[in-house]
Short mmCIF file of C-alpha atoms in Angstrom, two decimals:
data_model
loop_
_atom_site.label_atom_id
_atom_site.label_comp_id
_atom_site.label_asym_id
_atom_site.label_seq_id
_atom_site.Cartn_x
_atom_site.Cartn_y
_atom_site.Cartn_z
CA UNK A 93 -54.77 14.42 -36.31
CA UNK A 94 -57.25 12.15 -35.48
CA UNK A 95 -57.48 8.69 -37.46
CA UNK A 96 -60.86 7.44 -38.80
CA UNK A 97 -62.30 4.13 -36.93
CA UNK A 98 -60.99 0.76 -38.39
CA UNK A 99 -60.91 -2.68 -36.74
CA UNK A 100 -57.21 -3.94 -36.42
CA UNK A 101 -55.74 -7.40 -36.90
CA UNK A 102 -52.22 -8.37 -36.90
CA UNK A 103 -52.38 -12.07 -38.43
CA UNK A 104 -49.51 -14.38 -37.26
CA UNK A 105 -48.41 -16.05 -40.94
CA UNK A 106 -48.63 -14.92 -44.65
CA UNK A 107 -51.35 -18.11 -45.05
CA UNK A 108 -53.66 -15.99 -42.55
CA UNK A 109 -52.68 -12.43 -43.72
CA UNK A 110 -53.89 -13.67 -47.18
CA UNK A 111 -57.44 -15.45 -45.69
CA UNK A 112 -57.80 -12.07 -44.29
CA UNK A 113 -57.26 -9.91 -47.35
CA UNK A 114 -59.49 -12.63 -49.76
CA UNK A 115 -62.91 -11.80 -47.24
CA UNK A 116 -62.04 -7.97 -46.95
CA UNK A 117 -60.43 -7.37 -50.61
CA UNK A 118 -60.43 -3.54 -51.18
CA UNK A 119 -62.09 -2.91 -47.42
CA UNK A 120 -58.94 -3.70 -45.94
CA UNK A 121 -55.44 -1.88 -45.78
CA UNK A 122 -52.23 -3.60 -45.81
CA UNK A 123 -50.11 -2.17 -43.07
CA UNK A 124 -46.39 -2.77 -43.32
CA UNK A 125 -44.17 0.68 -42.36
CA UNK A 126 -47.20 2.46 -42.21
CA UNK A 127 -45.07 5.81 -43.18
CA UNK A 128 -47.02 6.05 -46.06
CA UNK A 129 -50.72 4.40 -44.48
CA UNK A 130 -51.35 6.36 -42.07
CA UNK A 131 -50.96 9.47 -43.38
CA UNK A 132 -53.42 8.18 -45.96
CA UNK A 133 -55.48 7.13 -43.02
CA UNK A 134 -55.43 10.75 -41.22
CA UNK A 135 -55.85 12.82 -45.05
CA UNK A 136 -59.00 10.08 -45.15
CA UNK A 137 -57.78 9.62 -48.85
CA UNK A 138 -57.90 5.44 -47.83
CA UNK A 139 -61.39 4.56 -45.60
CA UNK A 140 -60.67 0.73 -44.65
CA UNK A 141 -63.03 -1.03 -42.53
CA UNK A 142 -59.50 -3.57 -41.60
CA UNK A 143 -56.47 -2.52 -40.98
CA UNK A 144 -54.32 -5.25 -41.50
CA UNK A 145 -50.87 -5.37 -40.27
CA UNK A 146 -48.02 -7.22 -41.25
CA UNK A 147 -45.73 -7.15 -38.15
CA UNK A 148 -45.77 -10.60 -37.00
CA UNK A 149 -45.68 -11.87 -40.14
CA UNK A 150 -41.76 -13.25 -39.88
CA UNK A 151 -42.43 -14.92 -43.33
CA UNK A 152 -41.90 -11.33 -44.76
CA UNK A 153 -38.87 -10.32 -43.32
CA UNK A 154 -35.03 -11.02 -44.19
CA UNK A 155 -32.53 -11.27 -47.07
CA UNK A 156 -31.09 -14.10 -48.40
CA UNK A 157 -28.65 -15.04 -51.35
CA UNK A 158 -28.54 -17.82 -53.64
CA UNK A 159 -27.15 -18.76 -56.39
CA UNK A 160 -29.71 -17.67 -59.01
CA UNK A 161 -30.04 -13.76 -56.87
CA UNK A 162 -31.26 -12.25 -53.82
CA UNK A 163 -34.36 -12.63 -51.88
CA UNK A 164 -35.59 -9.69 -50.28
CA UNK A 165 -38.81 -10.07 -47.88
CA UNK A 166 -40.77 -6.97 -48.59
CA UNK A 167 -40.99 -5.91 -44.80
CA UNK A 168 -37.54 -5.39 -44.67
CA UNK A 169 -36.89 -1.55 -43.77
CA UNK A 170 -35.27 0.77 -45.63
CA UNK A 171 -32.52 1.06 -42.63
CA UNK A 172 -31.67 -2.55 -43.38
CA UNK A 173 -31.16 -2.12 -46.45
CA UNK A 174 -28.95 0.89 -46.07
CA UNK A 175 -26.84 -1.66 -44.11
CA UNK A 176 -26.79 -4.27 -46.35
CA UNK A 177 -23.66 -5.29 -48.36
CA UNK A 178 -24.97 -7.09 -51.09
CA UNK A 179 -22.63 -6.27 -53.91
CA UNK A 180 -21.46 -3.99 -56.01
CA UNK A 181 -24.07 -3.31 -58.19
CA UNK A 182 -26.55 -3.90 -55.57
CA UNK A 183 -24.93 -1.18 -53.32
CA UNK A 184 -27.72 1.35 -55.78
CA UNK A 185 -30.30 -0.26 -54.25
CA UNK A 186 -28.26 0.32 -50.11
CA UNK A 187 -27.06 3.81 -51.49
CA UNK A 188 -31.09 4.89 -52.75
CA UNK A 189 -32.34 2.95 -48.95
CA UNK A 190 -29.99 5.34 -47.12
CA UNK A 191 -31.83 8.54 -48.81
CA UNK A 192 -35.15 7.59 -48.10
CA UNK A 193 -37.56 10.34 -45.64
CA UNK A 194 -35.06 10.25 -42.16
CA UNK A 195 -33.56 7.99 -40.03
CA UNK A 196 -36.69 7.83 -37.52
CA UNK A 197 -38.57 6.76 -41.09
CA UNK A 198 -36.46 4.49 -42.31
CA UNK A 199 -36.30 2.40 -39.20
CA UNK A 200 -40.08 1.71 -40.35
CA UNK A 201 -40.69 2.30 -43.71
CA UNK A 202 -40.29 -0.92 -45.59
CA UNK A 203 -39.33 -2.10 -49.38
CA UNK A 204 -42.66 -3.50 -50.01
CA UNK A 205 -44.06 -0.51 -49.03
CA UNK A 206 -42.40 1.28 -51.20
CA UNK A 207 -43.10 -0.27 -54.44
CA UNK A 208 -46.74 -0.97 -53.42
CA UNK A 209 -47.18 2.99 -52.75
CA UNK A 210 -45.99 3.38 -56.07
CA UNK A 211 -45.49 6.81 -56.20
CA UNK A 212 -43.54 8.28 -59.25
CA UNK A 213 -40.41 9.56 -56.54
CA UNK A 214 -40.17 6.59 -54.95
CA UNK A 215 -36.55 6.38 -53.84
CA UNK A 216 -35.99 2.33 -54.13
CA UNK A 217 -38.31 1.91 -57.24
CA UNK A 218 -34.90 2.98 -59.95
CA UNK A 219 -32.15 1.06 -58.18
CA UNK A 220 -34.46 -2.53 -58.12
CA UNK A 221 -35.89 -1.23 -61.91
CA UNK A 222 -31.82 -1.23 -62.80
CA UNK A 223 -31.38 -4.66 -60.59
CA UNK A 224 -34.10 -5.94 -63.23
CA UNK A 225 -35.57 -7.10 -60.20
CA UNK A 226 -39.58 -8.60 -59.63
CA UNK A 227 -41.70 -8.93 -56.90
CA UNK A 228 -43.69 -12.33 -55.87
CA UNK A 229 -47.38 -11.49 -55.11
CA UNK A 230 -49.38 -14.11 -53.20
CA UNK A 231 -52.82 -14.30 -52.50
CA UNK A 232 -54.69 -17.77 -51.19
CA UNK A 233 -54.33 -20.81 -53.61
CA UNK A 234 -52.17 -18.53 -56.37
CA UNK A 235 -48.85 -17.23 -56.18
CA UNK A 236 -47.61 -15.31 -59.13
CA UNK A 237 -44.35 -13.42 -60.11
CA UNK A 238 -44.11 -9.50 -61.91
CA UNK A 239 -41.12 -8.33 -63.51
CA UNK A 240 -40.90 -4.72 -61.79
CA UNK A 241 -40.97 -2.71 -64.99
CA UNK A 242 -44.77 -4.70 -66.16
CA UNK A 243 -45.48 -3.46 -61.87
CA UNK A 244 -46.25 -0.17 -61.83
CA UNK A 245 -49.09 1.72 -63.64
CA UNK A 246 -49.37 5.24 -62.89
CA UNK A 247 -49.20 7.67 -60.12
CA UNK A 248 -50.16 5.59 -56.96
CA UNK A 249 -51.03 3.01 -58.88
CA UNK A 250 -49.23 -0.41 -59.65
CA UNK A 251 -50.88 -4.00 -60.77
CA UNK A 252 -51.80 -5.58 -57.43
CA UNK A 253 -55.05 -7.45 -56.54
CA UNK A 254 -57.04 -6.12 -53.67
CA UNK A 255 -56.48 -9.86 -52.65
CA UNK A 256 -53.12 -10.21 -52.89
CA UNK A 257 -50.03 -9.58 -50.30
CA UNK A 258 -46.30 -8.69 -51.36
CA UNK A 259 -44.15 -11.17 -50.04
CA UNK A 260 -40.78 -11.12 -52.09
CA UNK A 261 -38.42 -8.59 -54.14
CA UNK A 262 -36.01 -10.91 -56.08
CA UNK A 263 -32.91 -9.56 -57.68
CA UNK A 264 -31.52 -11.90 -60.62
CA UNK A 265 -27.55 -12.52 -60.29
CA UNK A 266 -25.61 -10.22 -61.79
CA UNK A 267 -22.38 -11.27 -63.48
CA UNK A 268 -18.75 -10.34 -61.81
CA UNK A 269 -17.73 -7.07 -62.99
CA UNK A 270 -21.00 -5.25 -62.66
CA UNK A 271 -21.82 -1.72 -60.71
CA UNK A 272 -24.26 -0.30 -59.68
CA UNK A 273 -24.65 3.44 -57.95
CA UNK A 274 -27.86 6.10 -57.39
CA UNK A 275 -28.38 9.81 -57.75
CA UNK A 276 -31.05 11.73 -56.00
CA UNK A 277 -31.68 15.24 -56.64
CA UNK A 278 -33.66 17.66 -53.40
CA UNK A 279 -33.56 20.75 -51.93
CA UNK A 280 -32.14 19.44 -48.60
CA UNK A 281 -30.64 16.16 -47.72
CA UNK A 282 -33.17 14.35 -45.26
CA UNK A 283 -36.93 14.52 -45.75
CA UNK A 284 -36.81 15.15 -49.32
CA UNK A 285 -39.05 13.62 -51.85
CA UNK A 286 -36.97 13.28 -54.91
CA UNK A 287 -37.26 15.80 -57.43
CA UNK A 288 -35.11 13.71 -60.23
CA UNK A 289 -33.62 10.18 -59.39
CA UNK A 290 -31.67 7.82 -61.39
CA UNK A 291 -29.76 4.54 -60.70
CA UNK A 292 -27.64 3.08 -63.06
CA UNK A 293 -26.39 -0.84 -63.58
CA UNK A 294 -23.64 -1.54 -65.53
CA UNK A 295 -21.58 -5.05 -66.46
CA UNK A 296 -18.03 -4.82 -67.79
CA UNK A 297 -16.45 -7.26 -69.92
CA UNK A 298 -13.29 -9.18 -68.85
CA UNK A 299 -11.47 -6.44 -69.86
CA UNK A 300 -12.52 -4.08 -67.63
CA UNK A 301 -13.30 -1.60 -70.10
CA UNK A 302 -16.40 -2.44 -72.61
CA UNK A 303 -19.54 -2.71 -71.59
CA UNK A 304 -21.53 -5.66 -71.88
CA UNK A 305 -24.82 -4.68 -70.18
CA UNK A 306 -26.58 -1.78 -69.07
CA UNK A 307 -29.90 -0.30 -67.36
CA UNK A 308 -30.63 2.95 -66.18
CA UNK A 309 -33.83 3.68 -64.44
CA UNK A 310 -35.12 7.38 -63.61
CA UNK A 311 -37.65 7.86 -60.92
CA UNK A 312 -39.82 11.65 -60.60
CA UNK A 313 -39.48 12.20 -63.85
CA UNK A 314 -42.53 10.22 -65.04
CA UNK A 315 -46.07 8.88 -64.03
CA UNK A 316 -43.99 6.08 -63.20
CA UNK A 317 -40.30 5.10 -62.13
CA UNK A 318 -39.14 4.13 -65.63
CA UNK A 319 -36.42 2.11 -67.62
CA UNK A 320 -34.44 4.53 -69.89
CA UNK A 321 -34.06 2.03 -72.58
CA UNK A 322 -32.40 3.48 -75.44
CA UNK A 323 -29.85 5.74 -73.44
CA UNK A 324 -28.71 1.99 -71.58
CA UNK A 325 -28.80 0.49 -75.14
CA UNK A 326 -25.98 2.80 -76.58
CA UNK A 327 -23.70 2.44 -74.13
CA UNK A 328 -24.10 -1.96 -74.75
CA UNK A 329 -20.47 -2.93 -76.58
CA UNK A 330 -18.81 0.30 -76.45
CA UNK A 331 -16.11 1.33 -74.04
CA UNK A 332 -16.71 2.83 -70.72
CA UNK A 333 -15.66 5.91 -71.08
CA UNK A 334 -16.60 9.56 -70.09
CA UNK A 335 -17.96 10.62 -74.04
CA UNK A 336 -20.06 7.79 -73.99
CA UNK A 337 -21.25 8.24 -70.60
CA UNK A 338 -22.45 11.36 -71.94
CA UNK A 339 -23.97 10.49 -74.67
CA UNK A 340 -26.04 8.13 -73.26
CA UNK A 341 -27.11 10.57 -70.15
CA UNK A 342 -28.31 12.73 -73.29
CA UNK A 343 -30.54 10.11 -74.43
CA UNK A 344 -31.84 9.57 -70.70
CA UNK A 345 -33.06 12.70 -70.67
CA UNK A 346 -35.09 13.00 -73.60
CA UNK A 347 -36.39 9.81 -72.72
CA UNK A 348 -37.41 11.06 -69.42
CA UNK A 349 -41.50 12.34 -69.27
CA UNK A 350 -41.64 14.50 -66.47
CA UNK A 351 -45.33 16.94 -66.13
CA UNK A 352 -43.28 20.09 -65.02
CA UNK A 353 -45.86 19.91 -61.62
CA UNK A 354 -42.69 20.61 -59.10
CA UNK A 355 -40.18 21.84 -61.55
CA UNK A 356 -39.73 23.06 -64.70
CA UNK A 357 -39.24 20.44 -67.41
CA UNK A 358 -36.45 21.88 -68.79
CA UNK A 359 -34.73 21.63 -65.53
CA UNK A 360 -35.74 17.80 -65.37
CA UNK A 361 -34.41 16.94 -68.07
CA UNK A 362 -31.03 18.48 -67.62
CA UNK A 363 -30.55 16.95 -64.25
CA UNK A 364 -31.58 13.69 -65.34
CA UNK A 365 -28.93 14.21 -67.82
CA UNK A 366 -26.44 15.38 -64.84
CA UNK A 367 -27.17 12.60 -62.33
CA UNK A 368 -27.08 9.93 -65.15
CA UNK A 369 -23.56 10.85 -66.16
CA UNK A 370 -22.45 10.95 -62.20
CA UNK A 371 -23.78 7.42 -61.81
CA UNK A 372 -22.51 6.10 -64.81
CA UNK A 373 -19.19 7.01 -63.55
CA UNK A 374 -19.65 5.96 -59.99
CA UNK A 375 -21.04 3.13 -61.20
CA UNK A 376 -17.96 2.19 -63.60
CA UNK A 377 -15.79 2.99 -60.47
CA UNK A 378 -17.65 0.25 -58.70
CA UNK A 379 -17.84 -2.50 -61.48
CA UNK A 380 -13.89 -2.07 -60.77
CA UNK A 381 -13.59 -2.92 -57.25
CA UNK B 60 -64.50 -0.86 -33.70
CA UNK B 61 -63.12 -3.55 -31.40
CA UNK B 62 -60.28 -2.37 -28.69
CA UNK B 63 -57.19 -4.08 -28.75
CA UNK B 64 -55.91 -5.46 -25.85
CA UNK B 65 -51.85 -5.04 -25.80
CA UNK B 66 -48.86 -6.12 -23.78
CA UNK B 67 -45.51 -4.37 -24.34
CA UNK B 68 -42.36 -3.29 -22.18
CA UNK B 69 -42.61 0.59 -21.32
CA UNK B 70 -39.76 1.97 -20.34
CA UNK B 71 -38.74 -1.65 -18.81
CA UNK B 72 -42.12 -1.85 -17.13
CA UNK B 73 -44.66 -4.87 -18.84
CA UNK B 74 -47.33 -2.81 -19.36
CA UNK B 75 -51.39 -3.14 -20.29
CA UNK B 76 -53.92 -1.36 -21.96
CA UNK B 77 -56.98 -1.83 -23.61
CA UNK B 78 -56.62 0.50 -26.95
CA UNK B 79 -58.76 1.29 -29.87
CA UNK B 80 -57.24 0.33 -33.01
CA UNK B 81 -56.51 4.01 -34.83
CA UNK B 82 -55.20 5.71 -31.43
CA UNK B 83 -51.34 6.04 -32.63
CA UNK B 84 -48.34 5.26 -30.29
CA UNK B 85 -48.11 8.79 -29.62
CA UNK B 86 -51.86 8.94 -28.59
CA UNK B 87 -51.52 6.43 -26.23
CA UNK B 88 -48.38 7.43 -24.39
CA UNK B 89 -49.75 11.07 -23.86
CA UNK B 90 -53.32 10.37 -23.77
CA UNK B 91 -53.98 6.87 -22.24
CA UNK B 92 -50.97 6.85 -20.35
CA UNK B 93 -50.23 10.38 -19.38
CA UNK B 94 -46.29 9.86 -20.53
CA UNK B 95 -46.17 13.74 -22.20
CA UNK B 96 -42.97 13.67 -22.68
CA UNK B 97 -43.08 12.72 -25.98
CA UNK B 98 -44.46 15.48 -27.88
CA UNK B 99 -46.84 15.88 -30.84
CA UNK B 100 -45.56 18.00 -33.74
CA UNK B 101 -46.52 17.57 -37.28
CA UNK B 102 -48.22 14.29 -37.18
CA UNK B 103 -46.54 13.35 -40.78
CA UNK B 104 -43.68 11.50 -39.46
CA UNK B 105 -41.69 15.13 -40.72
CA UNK B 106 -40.72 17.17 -37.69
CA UNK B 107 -39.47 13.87 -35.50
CA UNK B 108 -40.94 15.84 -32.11
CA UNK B 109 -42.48 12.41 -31.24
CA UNK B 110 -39.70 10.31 -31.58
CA UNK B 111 -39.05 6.68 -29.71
CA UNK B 112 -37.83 3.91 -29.21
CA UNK B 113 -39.02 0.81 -30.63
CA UNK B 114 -37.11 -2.16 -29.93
CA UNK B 115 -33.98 -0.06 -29.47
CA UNK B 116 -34.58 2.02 -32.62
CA UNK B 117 -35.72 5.66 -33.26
CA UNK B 118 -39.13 5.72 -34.81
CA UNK B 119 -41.92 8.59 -35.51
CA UNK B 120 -44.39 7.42 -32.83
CA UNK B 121 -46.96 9.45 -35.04
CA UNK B 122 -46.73 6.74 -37.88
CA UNK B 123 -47.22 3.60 -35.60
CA UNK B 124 -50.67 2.45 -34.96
CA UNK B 125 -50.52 1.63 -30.52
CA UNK B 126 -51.67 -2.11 -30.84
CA UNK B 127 -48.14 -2.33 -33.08
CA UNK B 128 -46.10 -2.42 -29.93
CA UNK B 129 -47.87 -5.37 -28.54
CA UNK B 130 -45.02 -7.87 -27.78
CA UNK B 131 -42.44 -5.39 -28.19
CA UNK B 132 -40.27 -2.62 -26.52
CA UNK B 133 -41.03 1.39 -25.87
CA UNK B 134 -38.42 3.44 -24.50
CA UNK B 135 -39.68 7.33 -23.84
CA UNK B 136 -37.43 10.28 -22.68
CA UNK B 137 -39.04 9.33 -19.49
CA UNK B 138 -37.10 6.49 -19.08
CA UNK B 139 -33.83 7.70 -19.42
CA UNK B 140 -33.70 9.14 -16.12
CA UNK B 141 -32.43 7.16 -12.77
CA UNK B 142 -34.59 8.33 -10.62
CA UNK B 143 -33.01 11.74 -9.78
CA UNK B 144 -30.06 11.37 -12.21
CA UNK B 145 -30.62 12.69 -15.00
CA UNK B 146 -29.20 10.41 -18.17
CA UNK B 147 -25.50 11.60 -19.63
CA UNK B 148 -27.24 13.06 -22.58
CA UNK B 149 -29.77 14.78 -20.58
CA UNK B 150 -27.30 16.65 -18.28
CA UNK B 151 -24.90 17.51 -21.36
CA UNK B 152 -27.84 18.84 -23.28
CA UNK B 153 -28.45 21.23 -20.20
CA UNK B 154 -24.88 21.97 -19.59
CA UNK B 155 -23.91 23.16 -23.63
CA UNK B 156 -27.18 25.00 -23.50
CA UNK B 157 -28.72 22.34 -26.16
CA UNK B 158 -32.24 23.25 -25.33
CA UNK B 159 -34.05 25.96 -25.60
CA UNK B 160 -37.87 25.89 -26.13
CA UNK B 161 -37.63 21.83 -25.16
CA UNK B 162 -40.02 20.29 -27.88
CA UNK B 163 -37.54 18.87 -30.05
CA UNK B 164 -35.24 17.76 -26.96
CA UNK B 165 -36.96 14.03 -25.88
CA UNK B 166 -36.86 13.57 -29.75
CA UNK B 167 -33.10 14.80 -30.05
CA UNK B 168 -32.11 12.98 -26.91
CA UNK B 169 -33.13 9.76 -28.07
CA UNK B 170 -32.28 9.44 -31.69
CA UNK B 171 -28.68 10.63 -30.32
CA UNK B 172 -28.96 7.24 -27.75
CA UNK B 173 -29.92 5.45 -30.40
CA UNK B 174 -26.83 6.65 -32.38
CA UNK B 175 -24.19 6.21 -29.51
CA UNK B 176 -25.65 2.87 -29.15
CA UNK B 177 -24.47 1.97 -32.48
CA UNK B 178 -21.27 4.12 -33.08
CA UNK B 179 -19.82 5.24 -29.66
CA UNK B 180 -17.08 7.20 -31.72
CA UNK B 181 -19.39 9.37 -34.08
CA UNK B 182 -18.01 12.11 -36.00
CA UNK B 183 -19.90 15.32 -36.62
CA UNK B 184 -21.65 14.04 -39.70
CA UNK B 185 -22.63 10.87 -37.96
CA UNK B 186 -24.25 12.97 -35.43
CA UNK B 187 -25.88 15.54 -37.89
CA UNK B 188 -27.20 11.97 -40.22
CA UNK B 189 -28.91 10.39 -36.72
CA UNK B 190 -30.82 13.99 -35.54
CA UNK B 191 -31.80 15.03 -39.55
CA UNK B 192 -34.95 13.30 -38.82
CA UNK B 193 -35.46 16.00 -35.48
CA UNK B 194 -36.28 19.29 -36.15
CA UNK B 195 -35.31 22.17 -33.98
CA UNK B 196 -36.47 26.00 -35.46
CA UNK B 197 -34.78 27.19 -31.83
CA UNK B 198 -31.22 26.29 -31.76
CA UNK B 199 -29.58 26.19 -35.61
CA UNK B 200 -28.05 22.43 -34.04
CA UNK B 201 -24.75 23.78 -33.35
CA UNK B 202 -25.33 23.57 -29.10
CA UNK B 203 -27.07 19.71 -29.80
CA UNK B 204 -24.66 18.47 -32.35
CA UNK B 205 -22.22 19.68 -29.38
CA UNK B 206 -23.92 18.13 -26.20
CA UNK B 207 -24.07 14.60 -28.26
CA UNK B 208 -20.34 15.01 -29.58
CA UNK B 209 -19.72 16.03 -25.50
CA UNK B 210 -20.98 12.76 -24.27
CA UNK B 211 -19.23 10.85 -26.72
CA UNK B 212 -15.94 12.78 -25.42
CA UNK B 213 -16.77 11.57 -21.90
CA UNK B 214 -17.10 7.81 -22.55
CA UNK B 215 -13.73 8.06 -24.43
CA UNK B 216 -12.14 9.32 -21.49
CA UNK B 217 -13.65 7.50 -19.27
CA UNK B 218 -12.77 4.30 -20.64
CA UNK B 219 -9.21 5.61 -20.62
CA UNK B 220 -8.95 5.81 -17.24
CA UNK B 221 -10.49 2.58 -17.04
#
């Protein structure tokens, strides 16, 4: 497959990645993995007069805690995440990283990429959606900061400026006694777009048993990856126990909006309902470690 | 469309070209470079036939841009080889009977370096995770998930004696 013609540049800092993008706004393409871009580029569904790429940009790359939560630069790969230890709760985000395309992908494809892509499967989008995580979006002389849930749109689309560059995924702090776990639903294990996905966050109480918070996010199952709200709202105060779990995997999947395009909806819905009651318990088991 | 002029490390050789900027890495190694070992499958970054690589680490060669490697490290199936000697992997691929039509093999051979690079004690899962990114519609993977395991075998013992 032959690519279409583009000029190339490869700028050495976020300052001059950002000039770049604020001459060339929509003409220009982002290039991070490039898993996604450039079979874009070869379809000709994207026609950029730039292509800009982000690999020197070192600004972009990296995790590091603090206090307040974890930085995560948005070209860190999916393989680095898988590798990650970052907690127990965070482990959705490492388990969903080590599911995404193959291993030859996901030494390039990136977290940033991801999310920007914003395609309704997207394997990392439901962990960081659970993480209540946001992404920092910089363009030249503004900086400015989206919760994840207000960052996405609709198919392929999310809330970005032509102008602006992902820099950042920040995940808040989660309190001690919190787990986290994801489920991902294909027809084989490696290459697989995700037919249904869920990750699940939970925090435990002191005693180990009631639960004090809770998201779930579900990801194919919408135009977007989406919070199930109401199904992590009943299980807020009440013990953490296999009925409940239950209960609130039944509420997931009524919330859940898929378009029957690759399955049935009926079938959907009942494996949203499956994988959120697996992760709710592997996600209990890990609050306990 | 201005050419790129790139530097990288080839197979441990600094190495020059003047590229345009949509030729992908497998382009140039088979086209500009006449390296055809790496073969070109699917394109989509699916079938893994054009596996590298990069700085040490398996990548679809298909889904990097060339002027991407500027500054940076290729390793093909050509350089496994010294000179006449073929690499460990190579000759226990030939030996178990690991390749038949060949076009998944430079792919195969090097995701499984990459993978004994990392974890010199894989188990069979290990091995099947690191080559589910390399298709083969030849073999069924027993014979390659055998030649890898083989080689693996070998270093044990070796170091044993050692």
């Amino acid at each position: 497959m032959i690519l279409p013609r583009f000029d190339y540049e490869a700028p050495d800092d976020l300052k001059a990645a950002c000039k770049i993008m604020a001459v060339y706004g929509s003409r220009a393409c982002l290039l991070a993995g490039g898993t996604d871009l450039l079979i874009a580029l070869k379809k000709e569904s994207l026609a950029p007069v730039k292509v800009v790429a982000l690999d020197r940009v070192d600004e972009l790359k990296g995790i590091g805690t603090a206090s307040e939560g974890i930085y995560i630069g948005a070209r860190t790969t999916a393989a680095e995440l898988a590798d990650a230890w970052l907690g127990s709760a965070e482990q959705a985000l490492a388990e969903a990283a080590s599911l995404v395309g193959s291993p030859l992908v996901r030494n390039l494809a990136t977290i940033g990429g991801n999310l920007a892509t914003a395609m309704p499967a997207a394997d990392l989008a439901p962990p960081l959606l659970a993480l209540n995580a946001s992404v920092v979006l910089e363009r030249v002389g503004a900086q400015r900061e989206v919760a994840l849930e207000e960052f996405f749109v609709g198919p392929g689309e999310q809330v970005m400026s032509s102008e602006e560059v992902m820099t950042l995924i920040f995940i808040p702090q989660l309190p001690e006694g919190s787990g986290g776990a994801f489920e991902k639903l294909g027809v084989r294990k490696a290459l697989e777009r995700s037919i249904v996905s869920v990750a699940v966050v939970i925090s435990l109480d002191d005693d180990g048993r009631t639960i004090n918070a809770a998201h779930i996010a579900l990801g194919a199952v919408a135009p977007t990856p989406m919070l199930a709200r109401e199904a992590a709202a009943s299980l807020v105060g009440r013990r953490a126990v296999a009925k409940n779990f239950a209960a609130a995997a039944k509420i997931a999947a009524g919330e859940a909006r898929p378009r029957g395009k690759r399955t049935s909806t009926v079938y959907s819905r009942l494996m949203v309902e499956t994988l959120t009651r697996r992760a709710l318990d592997r996600a209990f088991q890990a609050a306990n470690i | 469309m201005k050419k790129c002029h790139i530097s990288f490390q080839l197979n441990g050789i600094i190495t020059e070209v003047l590229v345009n900027p949509n030729q992908t890495l497998v382009g140039m190694l088979r086209d500009d470079l006449g390296l055809t070992g790496t073969k070109y499958g699917c394109g989509e970054g699916d079938c893994g036939a054009c596996a590298v690589l990069l700085d040490d680490e398996p990548v679809n060669s298909c889904l990097v841009l060339a002027p991407q490697v500027d500054g940076r490290r290729v390793t093909t199936i050509e350089g496994l080889a010294d000179g006449e000697k073929l690499h460990p992997l190579q000759e226990s691929f030939v030996e178990k009977g690991a390749i038949q039509c060949g076009f998944c093999t430079p792919g195969m051979i090097l995701s499984a370096k990459a993978l004994l690079e990392r974890e010199p004690h894989p188990n069979e899962l290990d091995i099947r995770t690191a080559i589910s990114g390399n298709l083969c519609r030849c073999t069924g993977y027993q014979k390659i998930v055998e030649a890898i395991a083989a080689v693996a075998e070998k270093a044990d013992n070796c170091g044993e004696e050692n």
